[in-house]
Amino acid sequence: MIPITTASADSSQSEGYTNFIRQVIMGTTPPVFWDVTVPESGERLSLVPIDIAGSRYELWTVKTAAVPISYLLDTAYVSAYAPEGTVTIQTEDTDSPTPRTRADRPFTVTTTVKGLLSGGNVPTTSKSVNFLRHVQSYGETDGTNIDRNQATLHSQASIDRNGTNKLDYGVTAIPGSNRLTVRGEERFSIYSIKENGSSDERLDSETLLVWPVATASISGIQEGDTVRFDEVPLTFTLNNLYPKSFTYAQLYPGTPKLDTMGQILPAAQLAIDQNTPESRQWQVGSYSQFLNEDGPWTVEVVTETVFGIERLAYLTFNVNRSIKVNSMISTMENEK
Amino acid sequence: MISHFLATILALSVCQFATAESKMRDVTTHEALSQQLRAQQQADPILTLKPAEGDDPTKTNPTPDLIASSQFLCYNGMATLVPMGAVLCAPEKLKSRMRFTQGARIVTWAEFYSMNRAWLSTVAVSLDQATGKLPLSDEMIKKVKNDTHIIVSTCQNGPISIVPFKTAAEAQTPPR
């Protein structure tokens, strides 16, 4: 008997989602499907004896909609000989309930395996587990309703010793021709080994969301332009701002220099804290009041995230508002 | 002014990234990331583990979608799911209640059953009966044949699919 717990799903029941726990009892063709009745949050014992074929427990949530959609939240597989495996992912962004990072940032995957056995009489399924890395691009979307069965197996390895493995990755391997705009997910899983009477079942998996690197461009003024009295509107185009970020445009006298704190343009700043990236365009027509001296000025777009402070775009223009009067002064007295 | 004020407040709450030690840098480039990815491919951390080969289990043994492997029961603005194969009997006049009606609210089996006992009934089976190791009792078969309700097989109050019982001889005969 094993406890079935639903504490992880308690928040979704009241928001148009309904949770189901389905136990798939292996060993028959087809397997037997049993919906276990469990409170929104709580646990009970499964009364199915654990045999060689084992059982898979699936935690689903179904969204009420015109066409209902089901989401697989978690699975666990239990059998007489299957070892235990867990996967965790660490990123620099610790604010998200689901591990997430950016296309240019590192992450660490930790696997822990227990219950592996060795010896001649030990079933193959008890001797090792497989560790798999899947990657899947979201394309241009936010990944809503993607078919995760379409993920690509990137690489796999065998783990035949109990203990912990720590794998440090520098950047994501999600496919994409432009590495800055890659968006998608990586899934790291531990699977049991298929053997007579048992199938290869997922013991644990963890998914990492990967969002693109933000980019920006400035238009309206060209690099090296001279600004006099006419105020040329500035347009800032921002793409893929990180879900939790503060982005702004600032002005300062002089040529571009990192770490300069300038005047933030009030109409060109955005703080977000959401689940997906954001793209925006700012039109700024009123900024000449900040240009209080002649000479070169720099306008730049800066974004602040958990990954640091980054300059996304910049350009320098000249301000020249001095008036040169060409005239000749003469008096009538001299002529007398 | 209000929007600027709110933006500032939100920025203060959202972004505590900038510290005295923070150093601004230029955002990375596609070229730099491509180079980093190439280097990583040659020194992939997974290569520190033993190599493995084989089919992708997500393709050979995919987890079937819950809705695709379930039967909807729907009535009076409510709907629920039971495993495919758990509905043992569905009289012709009630078959329209076995598909999802747009606008219905999805609820758990327990809630749905408690509200629809007038036309929905259950047969409690044992695990051995569900897995086909034991046959359904005569009493169960009689109920399934004669009842005017939709009948769902349950085990410990949870709907369960039934694998047909096979005699020992049938079980040993390979399927043709």
Short mmCIF file of C-alpha atoms in Angstrom, two decimals:
data_model
loop_
_atom_site.label_atom_id
_atom_site.label_comp_id
_atom_site.label_asym_id
_atom_site.label_seq_id
_atom_site.Cartn_x
_atom_site.Cartn_y
_atom_site.Cartn_z
CA MET A 1 0.00 0.00 0.00
CA ILE A 2 1.27 3.44 -0.84
CA PRO A 3 -0.09 6.85 0.10
CA ILE A 4 -1.61 8.98 -2.66
CA THR A 5 -1.30 12.67 -1.97
CA THR A 6 -2.92 15.60 -3.76
CA ALA A 7 -1.56 18.55 -1.88
CA SER A 8 0.19 19.88 -4.98
CA ALA A 9 -3.04 20.33 -6.86
CA ASP A 10 -5.08 22.16 -4.29
CA SER A 11 -4.94 25.57 -5.94
CA SER A 12 -6.41 24.54 -9.26
CA GLN A 13 -9.71 23.07 -8.11
CA SER A 14 -11.41 26.38 -7.58
CA GLU A 15 -10.35 28.12 -10.79
CA GLY A 16 -12.31 26.13 -13.35
CA TYR A 17 -9.99 23.15 -13.08
CA THR A 18 -10.94 19.74 -11.70
CA ASN A 19 -8.36 17.24 -10.55
CA PHE A 20 -8.36 13.54 -11.27
CA ILE A 21 -6.00 10.87 -10.01
CA ARG A 22 -5.87 7.92 -12.33
CA GLN A 23 -4.15 4.69 -11.36
CA VAL A 24 -3.06 2.60 -14.33
CA ILE A 25 -2.70 -0.98 -13.17
CA MET A 26 -0.23 -2.72 -15.45
CA GLY A 27 -0.07 -6.41 -16.14
CA THR A 28 -3.21 -6.79 -18.25
CA THR A 29 -3.88 -5.91 -21.86
CA PRO A 30 -5.26 -3.31 -21.91
CA PRO A 31 -4.26 -2.06 -18.47
CA VAL A 32 -6.98 -1.35 -15.93
CA PHE A 33 -7.73 2.33 -15.33
CA TRP A 34 -9.00 3.28 -11.92
CA ASP A 35 -9.93 6.78 -10.88
CA VAL A 36 -9.04 7.13 -7.24
CA THR A 37 -11.27 9.38 -5.25
CA VAL A 38 -9.09 11.66 -3.19
CA PRO A 39 -10.01 14.97 -1.56
CA GLU A 40 -8.69 18.18 -3.07
CA SER A 41 -5.88 18.03 -0.57
CA GLY A 42 -5.09 14.91 1.36
CA GLU A 43 -3.98 11.35 1.06
CA ARG A 44 -5.22 7.76 1.21
CA LEU A 45 -3.71 4.36 0.81
CA SER A 46 -3.81 2.59 -2.50
CA LEU A 47 -5.08 -0.92 -1.91
CA VAL A 48 -3.53 -2.40 -5.02
CA PRO A 49 -0.74 -4.83 -4.17
CA ILE A 50 2.51 -3.81 -5.81
CA ASP A 51 3.65 -6.55 -8.16
CA ILE A 52 6.23 -6.88 -10.92
CA ALA A 53 4.18 -5.02 -13.50
CA GLY A 54 3.41 -2.21 -11.07
CA SER A 55 1.08 0.76 -11.24
CA ARG A 56 1.39 4.24 -12.62
CA TYR A 57 -0.34 7.05 -10.75
CA GLU A 58 -1.26 10.07 -12.84
CA LEU A 59 -2.37 13.43 -11.45
CA TRP A 60 -4.43 15.29 -14.05
CA THR A 61 -6.30 18.53 -14.04
CA VAL A 62 -9.08 19.19 -16.53
CA LYS A 63 -9.98 22.72 -17.54
CA THR A 64 -13.65 23.45 -18.03
CA ALA A 65 -13.98 25.04 -21.46
CA ALA A 66 -15.97 24.78 -24.68
CA VAL A 67 -13.61 21.92 -25.47
CA PRO A 68 -12.21 20.64 -22.16
CA ILE A 69 -8.43 20.32 -21.98
CA SER A 70 -6.54 17.93 -19.72
CA TYR A 71 -3.11 18.62 -18.29
CA LEU A 72 -0.87 15.96 -16.80
CA LEU A 73 0.55 17.50 -13.62
CA ASP A 74 2.59 14.62 -12.25
CA THR A 75 3.12 10.88 -12.46
CA ALA A 76 4.64 8.27 -10.21
CA TYR A 77 5.39 4.65 -10.99
CA VAL A 78 5.61 1.95 -8.36
CA SER A 79 6.49 -1.71 -8.84
CA ALA A 80 8.09 -4.50 -6.86
CA TYR A 81 11.52 -4.00 -8.44
CA ALA A 82 11.57 -0.45 -9.78
CA PRO A 83 14.11 1.81 -8.11
CA GLU A 84 13.33 5.35 -7.00
CA GLY A 85 14.52 8.35 -8.98
CA THR A 86 14.13 12.08 -8.58
CA VAL A 87 15.14 14.99 -10.79
CA THR A 88 15.50 18.61 -9.71
CA ILE A 89 16.53 21.67 -11.71
CA GLN A 90 18.17 24.75 -10.27
CA THR A 91 18.26 28.09 -12.09
CA GLU A 92 19.12 31.66 -11.15
CA ASP A 93 15.41 32.55 -11.20
CA THR A 94 14.04 31.20 -7.95
CA ASP A 95 10.77 33.16 -8.05
CA SER A 96 8.86 30.82 -10.35
CA PRO A 97 7.02 27.72 -9.08
CA THR A 98 8.12 25.98 -12.29
CA PRO A 99 11.86 26.09 -12.99
CA ARG A 100 12.52 28.76 -15.60
CA THR A 101 15.44 30.58 -17.10
CA ARG A 102 16.54 32.50 -20.16
CA ALA A 103 18.06 31.20 -23.40
CA ASP A 104 21.53 32.48 -22.48
CA ARG A 105 21.67 31.43 -18.83
CA PRO A 106 23.07 28.33 -17.10
CA PHE A 107 21.16 25.74 -15.09
CA THR A 108 21.93 22.64 -13.08
CA VAL A 109 20.14 19.30 -13.19
CA THR A 110 20.47 16.98 -10.18
CA THR A 111 19.44 13.34 -10.29
CA THR A 112 19.09 11.12 -7.25
CA VAL A 113 18.63 7.37 -7.58
CA LYS A 114 17.89 4.92 -4.77
CA GLY A 115 17.11 1.23 -4.64
CA LEU A 116 19.35 0.00 -7.44
CA LEU A 117 20.58 -3.52 -6.84
CA SER A 118 23.47 -5.51 -8.21
CA GLY A 119 24.08 -9.21 -8.56
CA GLY A 120 23.40 -12.03 -10.94
CA ASN A 121 19.89 -12.86 -9.80
CA VAL A 122 18.68 -9.31 -9.77
CA PRO A 123 16.09 -8.32 -12.41
CA THR A 124 17.40 -6.00 -15.10
CA THR A 125 14.87 -3.37 -14.10
CA SER A 126 16.52 -3.14 -10.67
CA LYS A 127 20.06 -2.73 -11.97
CA SER A 128 19.90 0.62 -13.68
CA VAL A 129 17.67 3.46 -14.83
CA ASN A 130 17.78 5.67 -17.90
CA PHE A 131 18.21 9.42 -17.73
CA LEU A 132 16.68 11.30 -20.66
CA ARG A 133 16.85 14.88 -21.89
CA HIS A 134 14.03 16.09 -24.14
CA VAL A 135 13.86 19.49 -25.82
CA GLN A 136 10.85 21.17 -27.39
CA SER A 137 10.52 24.55 -29.05
CA TYR A 138 7.38 26.62 -28.57
CA GLY A 139 7.95 28.33 -31.93
CA GLU A 140 6.38 31.76 -31.71
CA THR A 141 3.90 30.77 -29.02
CA ASP A 142 3.90 30.69 -25.22
CA GLY A 143 3.62 26.91 -25.20
CA THR A 144 -0.07 26.74 -24.36
CA ASN A 145 -1.61 23.44 -25.44
CA ILE A 146 1.57 22.04 -26.95
CA ASP A 147 1.69 18.30 -27.54
CA ARG A 148 4.52 17.14 -25.29
CA ASN A 149 4.63 13.80 -27.07
CA GLN A 150 6.26 15.75 -29.91
CA ALA A 151 9.33 16.65 -27.83
CA THR A 152 12.68 15.57 -29.27
CA LEU A 153 14.93 13.19 -27.38
CA HIS A 154 18.18 15.16 -27.23
CA SER A 155 20.35 12.69 -25.31
CA GLN A 156 20.18 9.84 -22.84
CA ALA A 157 22.42 8.05 -20.39
CA SER A 158 22.34 5.10 -18.04
CA ILE A 159 22.65 5.39 -14.26
CA ASP A 160 23.65 2.15 -12.56
CA ARG A 161 24.75 3.45 -9.17
CA ASN A 162 22.71 4.78 -6.31
CA GLY A 163 23.44 8.36 -5.42
CA THR A 164 23.36 11.88 -6.79
CA ASN A 165 24.63 13.26 -10.10
CA LYS A 166 24.94 16.98 -10.74
CA LEU A 167 24.98 18.14 -14.35
CA ASP A 168 25.85 21.78 -15.11
CA TYR A 169 24.57 23.17 -18.40
CA GLY A 170 25.74 26.53 -19.74
CA VAL A 171 22.87 27.22 -22.13
CA THR A 172 19.75 25.56 -23.44
CA ALA A 173 19.80 23.16 -26.37
CA ILE A 174 16.25 23.90 -27.52
CA PRO A 175 16.40 24.04 -31.32
CA GLY A 176 16.22 27.40 -33.05
CA SER A 177 18.21 29.14 -35.76
CA ASN A 178 18.39 32.40 -33.80
CA ARG A 179 19.76 31.53 -30.37
CA LEU A 180 18.44 34.80 -28.88
CA THR A 181 14.81 34.06 -29.69
CA VAL A 182 14.71 30.42 -28.60
CA ARG A 183 11.65 29.69 -26.45
CA GLY A 184 10.47 26.32 -25.25
CA GLU A 185 11.15 23.74 -22.62
CA GLU A 186 13.65 21.11 -21.63
CA ARG A 187 12.47 18.00 -19.80
CA PHE A 188 14.80 15.80 -17.78
CA SER A 189 13.42 12.40 -16.80
CA ILE A 190 14.41 9.16 -15.13
CA TYR A 191 12.86 6.02 -16.59
CA SER A 192 12.84 2.46 -15.38
CA ILE A 193 14.24 -0.22 -17.69
CA LYS A 194 11.80 -2.31 -19.68
CA GLU A 195 11.83 -6.01 -18.85
CA ASN A 196 9.54 -8.99 -19.23
CA GLY A 197 6.35 -8.13 -17.38
CA SER A 198 7.13 -4.47 -16.90
CA SER A 199 7.35 -1.48 -19.19
CA ASP A 200 9.74 1.46 -19.20
CA GLU A 201 7.98 3.87 -16.92
CA ARG A 202 8.79 7.40 -15.92
CA LEU A 203 10.00 7.47 -12.32
CA ASP A 204 10.32 11.25 -12.21
CA SER A 205 10.77 14.23 -14.46
CA GLU A 206 11.21 17.96 -14.19
CA THR A 207 10.56 20.57 -16.86
CA LEU A 208 12.54 23.76 -17.39
CA LEU A 209 10.87 26.69 -19.13
CA VAL A 210 13.26 28.69 -21.30
CA TRP A 211 12.34 32.20 -22.46
CA PRO A 212 14.12 34.29 -25.11
CA VAL A 213 16.71 36.98 -24.53
CA ALA A 214 15.15 40.45 -24.65
CA THR A 215 16.10 42.69 -27.57
CA ALA A 216 15.32 46.32 -28.36
CA SER A 217 15.75 48.91 -31.08
CA ILE A 218 15.51 52.69 -31.13
CA SER A 219 14.21 54.63 -34.12
CA GLY A 220 13.22 58.19 -34.92
CA ILE A 221 16.76 59.48 -34.53
CA GLN A 222 19.75 57.97 -36.28
CA GLU A 223 23.19 57.52 -34.77
CA GLY A 224 25.05 60.87 -35.17
CA ASP A 225 21.97 62.98 -35.98
CA THR A 226 21.86 66.54 -34.75
CA VAL A 227 18.86 67.70 -32.76
CA ARG A 228 18.07 71.39 -32.65
CA PHE A 229 14.67 72.81 -31.77
CA ASP A 230 12.34 70.35 -33.45
CA GLU A 231 11.52 67.38 -31.21
CA VAL A 232 11.70 64.20 -33.26
CA PRO A 233 9.56 61.44 -31.69
CA LEU A 234 11.54 58.45 -30.45
CA THR A 235 10.23 54.92 -30.93
CA PHE A 236 11.45 52.08 -28.73
CA THR A 237 10.63 48.56 -29.90
CA LEU A 238 11.06 45.92 -27.19
CA ASN A 239 10.88 42.20 -27.83
CA ASN A 240 10.65 39.30 -25.39
CA LEU A 241 11.08 41.14 -22.10
CA TYR A 242 11.71 38.51 -19.42
CA PRO A 243 8.53 37.63 -17.45
CA LYS A 244 9.90 39.28 -14.34
CA SER A 245 11.80 42.39 -15.32
CA PHE A 246 12.03 46.16 -15.17
CA THR A 247 12.86 47.80 -18.48
CA TYR A 248 13.32 51.49 -19.22
CA ALA A 249 14.82 54.01 -21.64
CA GLN A 250 17.17 56.64 -20.28
CA LEU A 251 18.97 59.73 -21.54
CA TYR A 252 22.32 61.12 -20.42
CA PRO A 253 24.85 63.59 -21.76
CA GLY A 254 27.95 62.19 -23.35
CA THR A 255 28.86 59.13 -25.33
CA PRO A 256 27.69 55.61 -24.38
CA LYS A 257 29.10 54.33 -21.14
CA LEU A 258 27.95 51.26 -19.22
CA ASP A 259 26.77 51.82 -15.65
CA THR A 260 25.68 55.38 -16.34
CA MET A 261 22.54 56.41 -14.50
CA GLY A 262 20.62 58.78 -16.72
CA GLN A 263 17.21 60.36 -16.82
CA ILE A 264 14.56 57.67 -17.20
CA LEU A 265 11.95 58.75 -19.73
CA PRO A 266 8.66 58.60 -17.78
CA ALA A 267 6.70 57.25 -20.74
CA ALA A 268 9.27 54.57 -21.45
CA GLN A 269 9.41 52.20 -18.50
CA LEU A 270 7.75 48.89 -17.75
CA ALA A 271 7.83 46.57 -14.75
CA ILE A 272 6.28 43.12 -15.22
CA ASP A 273 5.84 40.02 -13.09
CA GLN A 274 3.98 37.41 -15.09
CA ASN A 275 4.29 33.94 -16.60
CA THR A 276 5.33 34.73 -20.15
CA PRO A 277 7.54 37.28 -21.92
CA GLU A 278 6.20 40.63 -23.10
CA SER A 279 6.80 42.71 -26.22
CA ARG A 280 6.02 46.42 -26.35
CA GLN A 281 6.52 49.57 -28.36
CA TRP A 282 6.91 52.98 -26.75
CA GLN A 283 6.43 56.26 -28.61
CA VAL A 284 8.07 59.16 -26.80
CA GLY A 285 7.46 62.62 -28.20
CA SER A 286 8.40 64.76 -25.25
CA TYR A 287 11.95 64.54 -24.06
CA SER A 288 13.64 67.80 -25.09
CA GLN A 289 13.23 69.23 -21.58
CA PHE A 290 15.92 66.79 -20.44
CA LEU A 291 18.42 67.94 -23.09
CA ASN A 292 19.78 70.82 -21.04
CA GLU A 293 23.15 71.27 -22.69
CA ASP A 294 24.66 71.16 -26.13
CA GLY A 295 26.88 68.27 -27.16
CA PRO A 296 26.55 64.53 -27.54
CA TRP A 297 23.68 62.73 -25.79
CA THR A 298 23.04 59.03 -25.45
CA VAL A 299 19.66 57.32 -25.32
CA GLU A 300 19.64 53.67 -24.28
CA VAL A 301 17.28 50.86 -23.30
CA VAL A 302 18.13 48.94 -20.14
CA THR A 303 16.50 45.85 -18.64
CA GLU A 304 16.94 44.61 -15.11
CA THR A 305 16.27 40.96 -14.31
CA VAL A 306 17.44 38.35 -11.85
CA PHE A 307 20.24 37.74 -14.34
CA GLY A 308 21.64 41.28 -13.98
CA ILE A 309 21.41 44.71 -15.59
CA GLU A 310 21.76 44.70 -19.36
CA ARG A 311 21.85 47.33 -22.04
CA LEU A 312 19.63 46.25 -24.92
CA ALA A 313 20.13 49.13 -27.38
CA TYR A 314 21.68 52.59 -27.54
CA LEU A 315 22.53 55.43 -29.87
CA THR A 316 24.18 58.83 -29.60
CA PHE A 317 23.02 62.08 -31.16
CA ASN A 318 24.18 65.67 -30.94
CA VAL A 319 22.28 68.58 -29.45
CA ASN A 320 23.08 71.97 -30.92
CA ARG A 321 20.81 74.81 -29.85
CA SER A 322 23.25 77.71 -29.80
CA ILE A 323 22.28 80.62 -32.09
CA LYS A 324 24.97 82.27 -34.16
CA VAL A 325 24.08 85.78 -35.34
CA ASN A 326 26.05 87.22 -38.20
CA SER A 327 25.73 91.05 -38.16
CA MET A 328 27.67 94.30 -38.61
CA ILE A 329 27.43 97.20 -36.13
CA SER A 330 27.86 100.72 -37.34
CA THR A 331 27.03 104.23 -36.02
CA MET A 332 25.96 107.42 -37.66
CA GLU A 333 28.50 109.44 -35.62
CA ASN A 334 31.45 107.97 -37.43
CA GLU A 335 29.95 109.01 -40.68
CA LYS A 336 29.63 112.56 -39.45
CA MET B 1 1.07 60.78 -13.23
CA ILE B 2 -0.79 57.95 -11.55
CA SER B 3 0.46 55.43 -14.08
CA HIS B 4 4.03 56.64 -13.54
CA PHE B 5 3.57 56.32 -9.82
CA LEU B 6 2.17 52.80 -10.14
CA ALA B 7 4.94 51.83 -12.52
CA THR B 8 7.51 53.04 -10.04
CA ILE B 9 5.90 51.16 -7.16
CA LEU B 10 5.69 48.00 -9.27
CA ALA B 11 9.28 48.44 -10.37
CA LEU B 12 10.37 48.71 -6.78
CA SER B 13 8.46 45.59 -5.80
CA VAL B 14 9.36 43.55 -8.86
CA CYS B 15 12.94 44.47 -9.37
CA GLN B 16 15.39 44.33 -6.61
CA PHE B 17 18.00 43.20 -9.06
CA ALA B 18 20.09 46.36 -9.10
CA THR B 19 22.48 46.42 -6.18
CA ALA B 20 25.56 48.46 -5.46
CA GLU B 21 27.62 45.60 -6.86
CA SER B 22 25.52 45.27 -10.02
CA LYS B 23 27.42 45.93 -13.18
CA MET B 24 25.63 46.75 -16.36
CA ARG B 25 26.64 44.78 -19.43
CA ASP B 26 25.58 44.64 -23.05
CA VAL B 27 23.07 41.93 -23.81
CA THR B 28 24.55 38.82 -25.39
CA THR B 29 24.46 38.11 -29.11
CA HIS B 30 23.35 35.25 -31.29
CA GLU B 31 26.96 34.64 -32.31
CA ALA B 32 28.17 34.38 -28.70
CA LEU B 33 25.36 31.99 -27.81
CA SER B 34 25.99 29.83 -30.89
CA GLN B 35 29.63 29.52 -29.91
CA GLN B 36 28.68 28.63 -26.34
CA LEU B 37 26.25 25.97 -27.54
CA ARG B 38 28.86 24.41 -29.84
CA ALA B 39 31.32 24.22 -26.96
CA GLN B 40 28.70 22.64 -24.73
CA GLN B 41 27.84 20.02 -27.34
CA GLN B 42 31.45 18.88 -27.27
CA ALA B 43 31.54 18.73 -23.48
CA ASP B 44 27.96 17.75 -22.72
CA PRO B 45 27.65 16.97 -18.97
CA ILE B 46 25.56 13.91 -19.82
CA LEU B 47 28.73 12.38 -21.29
CA THR B 48 29.98 11.98 -17.71
CA LEU B 49 27.35 9.25 -17.31
CA LYS B 50 27.29 5.85 -18.99
CA PRO B 51 26.03 6.00 -22.55
CA ALA B 52 22.60 4.54 -23.25
CA GLU B 53 20.77 3.72 -26.41
CA GLY B 54 17.25 2.74 -27.16
CA ASP B 55 13.86 3.95 -28.20
CA ASP B 56 12.34 7.05 -26.72
CA PRO B 57 9.85 5.77 -24.12
CA THR B 58 7.72 8.86 -24.59
CA LYS B 59 7.12 7.61 -28.13
CA THR B 60 6.95 3.86 -27.49
CA ASN B 61 5.04 4.09 -24.21
CA PRO B 62 3.32 7.48 -24.19
CA THR B 63 1.01 8.46 -21.38
CA PRO B 64 -2.45 8.45 -22.96
CA ASP B 65 -4.36 11.68 -22.65
CA LEU B 66 -6.92 11.58 -19.85
CA ILE B 67 -9.82 12.79 -21.97
CA ALA B 68 -8.94 10.51 -24.89
CA SER B 69 -8.94 7.50 -22.58
CA SER B 70 -12.10 8.47 -20.72
CA GLN B 71 -15.82 8.51 -21.20
CA PHE B 72 -17.72 11.72 -20.56
CA LEU B 73 -20.95 11.62 -18.58
CA CYS B 74 -22.88 14.86 -18.89
CA TYR B 75 -26.22 16.11 -17.68
CA ASN B 76 -27.89 19.29 -16.55
CA GLY B 77 -24.82 21.54 -16.92
CA MET B 78 -22.43 19.16 -15.18
CA ALA B 79 -19.97 16.66 -16.61
CA THR B 80 -17.46 14.16 -15.33
CA LEU B 81 -14.99 11.62 -16.67
CA VAL B 82 -14.79 7.89 -16.02
CA PRO B 83 -12.22 5.51 -17.49
CA MET B 84 -13.04 4.12 -20.91
CA GLY B 85 -14.41 0.63 -20.26
CA ALA B 86 -16.03 1.55 -16.95
CA VAL B 87 -19.50 2.06 -18.42
CA LEU B 88 -21.01 -1.42 -18.37
CA CYS B 89 -24.46 -0.53 -19.59
CA ALA B 90 -25.98 2.43 -21.40
CA PRO B 91 -29.66 2.25 -22.36
CA GLU B 92 -30.37 3.77 -25.76
CA LYS B 93 -32.45 6.62 -24.34
CA LEU B 94 -29.59 7.71 -22.07
CA LYS B 95 -26.75 7.53 -24.59
CA SER B 96 -27.02 11.26 -25.27
CA ARG B 97 -25.67 11.77 -21.74
CA MET B 98 -22.41 10.09 -22.69
CA ARG B 99 -20.97 13.04 -24.56
CA PHE B 100 -19.77 16.43 -23.41
CA THR B 101 -22.19 19.29 -23.87
CA GLN B 102 -20.63 22.68 -24.41
CA GLY B 103 -20.93 24.87 -21.34
CA ALA B 104 -21.05 22.02 -18.87
CA ARG B 105 -18.95 22.36 -15.72
CA ILE B 106 -16.55 19.51 -15.10
CA VAL B 107 -16.80 18.04 -11.61
CA THR B 108 -15.40 15.01 -9.83
CA TRP B 109 -17.04 11.62 -10.15
CA ALA B 110 -18.24 11.72 -6.54
CA GLU B 111 -20.01 15.07 -7.01
CA PHE B 112 -21.52 14.06 -10.33
CA TYR B 113 -22.76 10.70 -9.06
CA SER B 114 -24.38 12.21 -5.97
CA MET B 115 -26.39 14.59 -8.18
CA ASN B 116 -27.49 12.06 -10.80
CA ARG B 117 -28.52 8.89 -9.03
CA ALA B 118 -31.91 8.99 -10.73
CA TRP B 119 -30.38 7.69 -13.95
CA LEU B 120 -26.85 6.66 -12.93
CA SER B 121 -26.00 3.51 -11.02
CA THR B 122 -22.87 1.58 -10.03
CA VAL B 123 -21.71 -1.98 -9.71
CA ALA B 124 -19.03 -2.45 -7.08
CA VAL B 125 -16.38 -4.87 -8.34
CA SER B 126 -13.27 -6.28 -6.77
CA LEU B 127 -9.81 -5.68 -8.16
CA ASP B 128 -9.64 -9.32 -9.26
CA GLN B 129 -12.86 -8.83 -11.21
CA ALA B 130 -11.61 -5.58 -12.76
CA THR B 131 -8.35 -7.17 -13.86
CA GLY B 132 -10.15 -10.18 -15.34
CA LYS B 133 -8.86 -12.71 -12.84
CA LEU B 134 -12.38 -13.42 -11.59
CA PRO B 135 -15.69 -13.23 -13.48
CA LEU B 136 -18.45 -10.82 -12.55
CA SER B 137 -21.07 -12.47 -10.37
CA ASP B 138 -24.40 -13.62 -11.82
CA GLU B 139 -26.11 -10.93 -9.82
CA MET B 140 -23.92 -8.23 -11.39
CA ILE B 141 -24.50 -9.58 -14.90
CA LYS B 142 -28.25 -9.66 -14.29
CA LYS B 143 -28.22 -6.06 -13.12
CA VAL B 144 -26.20 -4.92 -16.10
CA LYS B 145 -28.58 -6.65 -18.51
CA ASN B 146 -31.84 -5.46 -17.00
CA ASP B 147 -31.16 -2.07 -15.46
CA THR B 148 -32.57 1.06 -17.03
CA HIS B 149 -29.73 3.22 -15.64
CA ILE B 150 -26.31 3.91 -17.04
CA ILE B 151 -24.15 1.56 -14.97
CA VAL B 152 -20.55 2.32 -14.05
CA SER B 153 -18.23 -0.24 -12.48
CA THR B 154 -16.55 1.06 -9.35
CA CYS B 155 -13.97 -0.13 -6.89
CA GLN B 156 -13.91 1.55 -3.51
CA ASN B 157 -16.26 4.19 -4.92
CA GLY B 158 -13.88 5.08 -7.76
CA PRO B 159 -14.85 4.26 -11.36
CA ILE B 160 -12.71 1.47 -12.78
CA SER B 161 -12.42 -0.14 -16.22
CA ILE B 162 -13.03 -3.87 -16.58
CA VAL B 163 -10.85 -6.34 -18.43
CA PRO B 164 -13.00 -9.28 -19.62
CA PHE B 165 -12.59 -12.44 -17.60
CA LYS B 166 -10.70 -15.24 -19.31
CA THR B 167 -10.69 -18.85 -18.20
CA ALA B 168 -7.29 -20.43 -17.60
CA ALA B 169 -7.49 -22.09 -21.03
CA GLU B 170 -8.45 -18.81 -22.74
CA ALA B 171 -5.66 -16.97 -20.98
CA GLN B 172 -3.10 -19.44 -22.31
CA THR B 173 -4.36 -19.22 -25.89
CA PRO B 174 -2.40 -16.57 -27.74
CA PRO B 175 -4.58 -14.01 -29.49
CA ARG B 176 -4.93 -14.52 -33.24
#
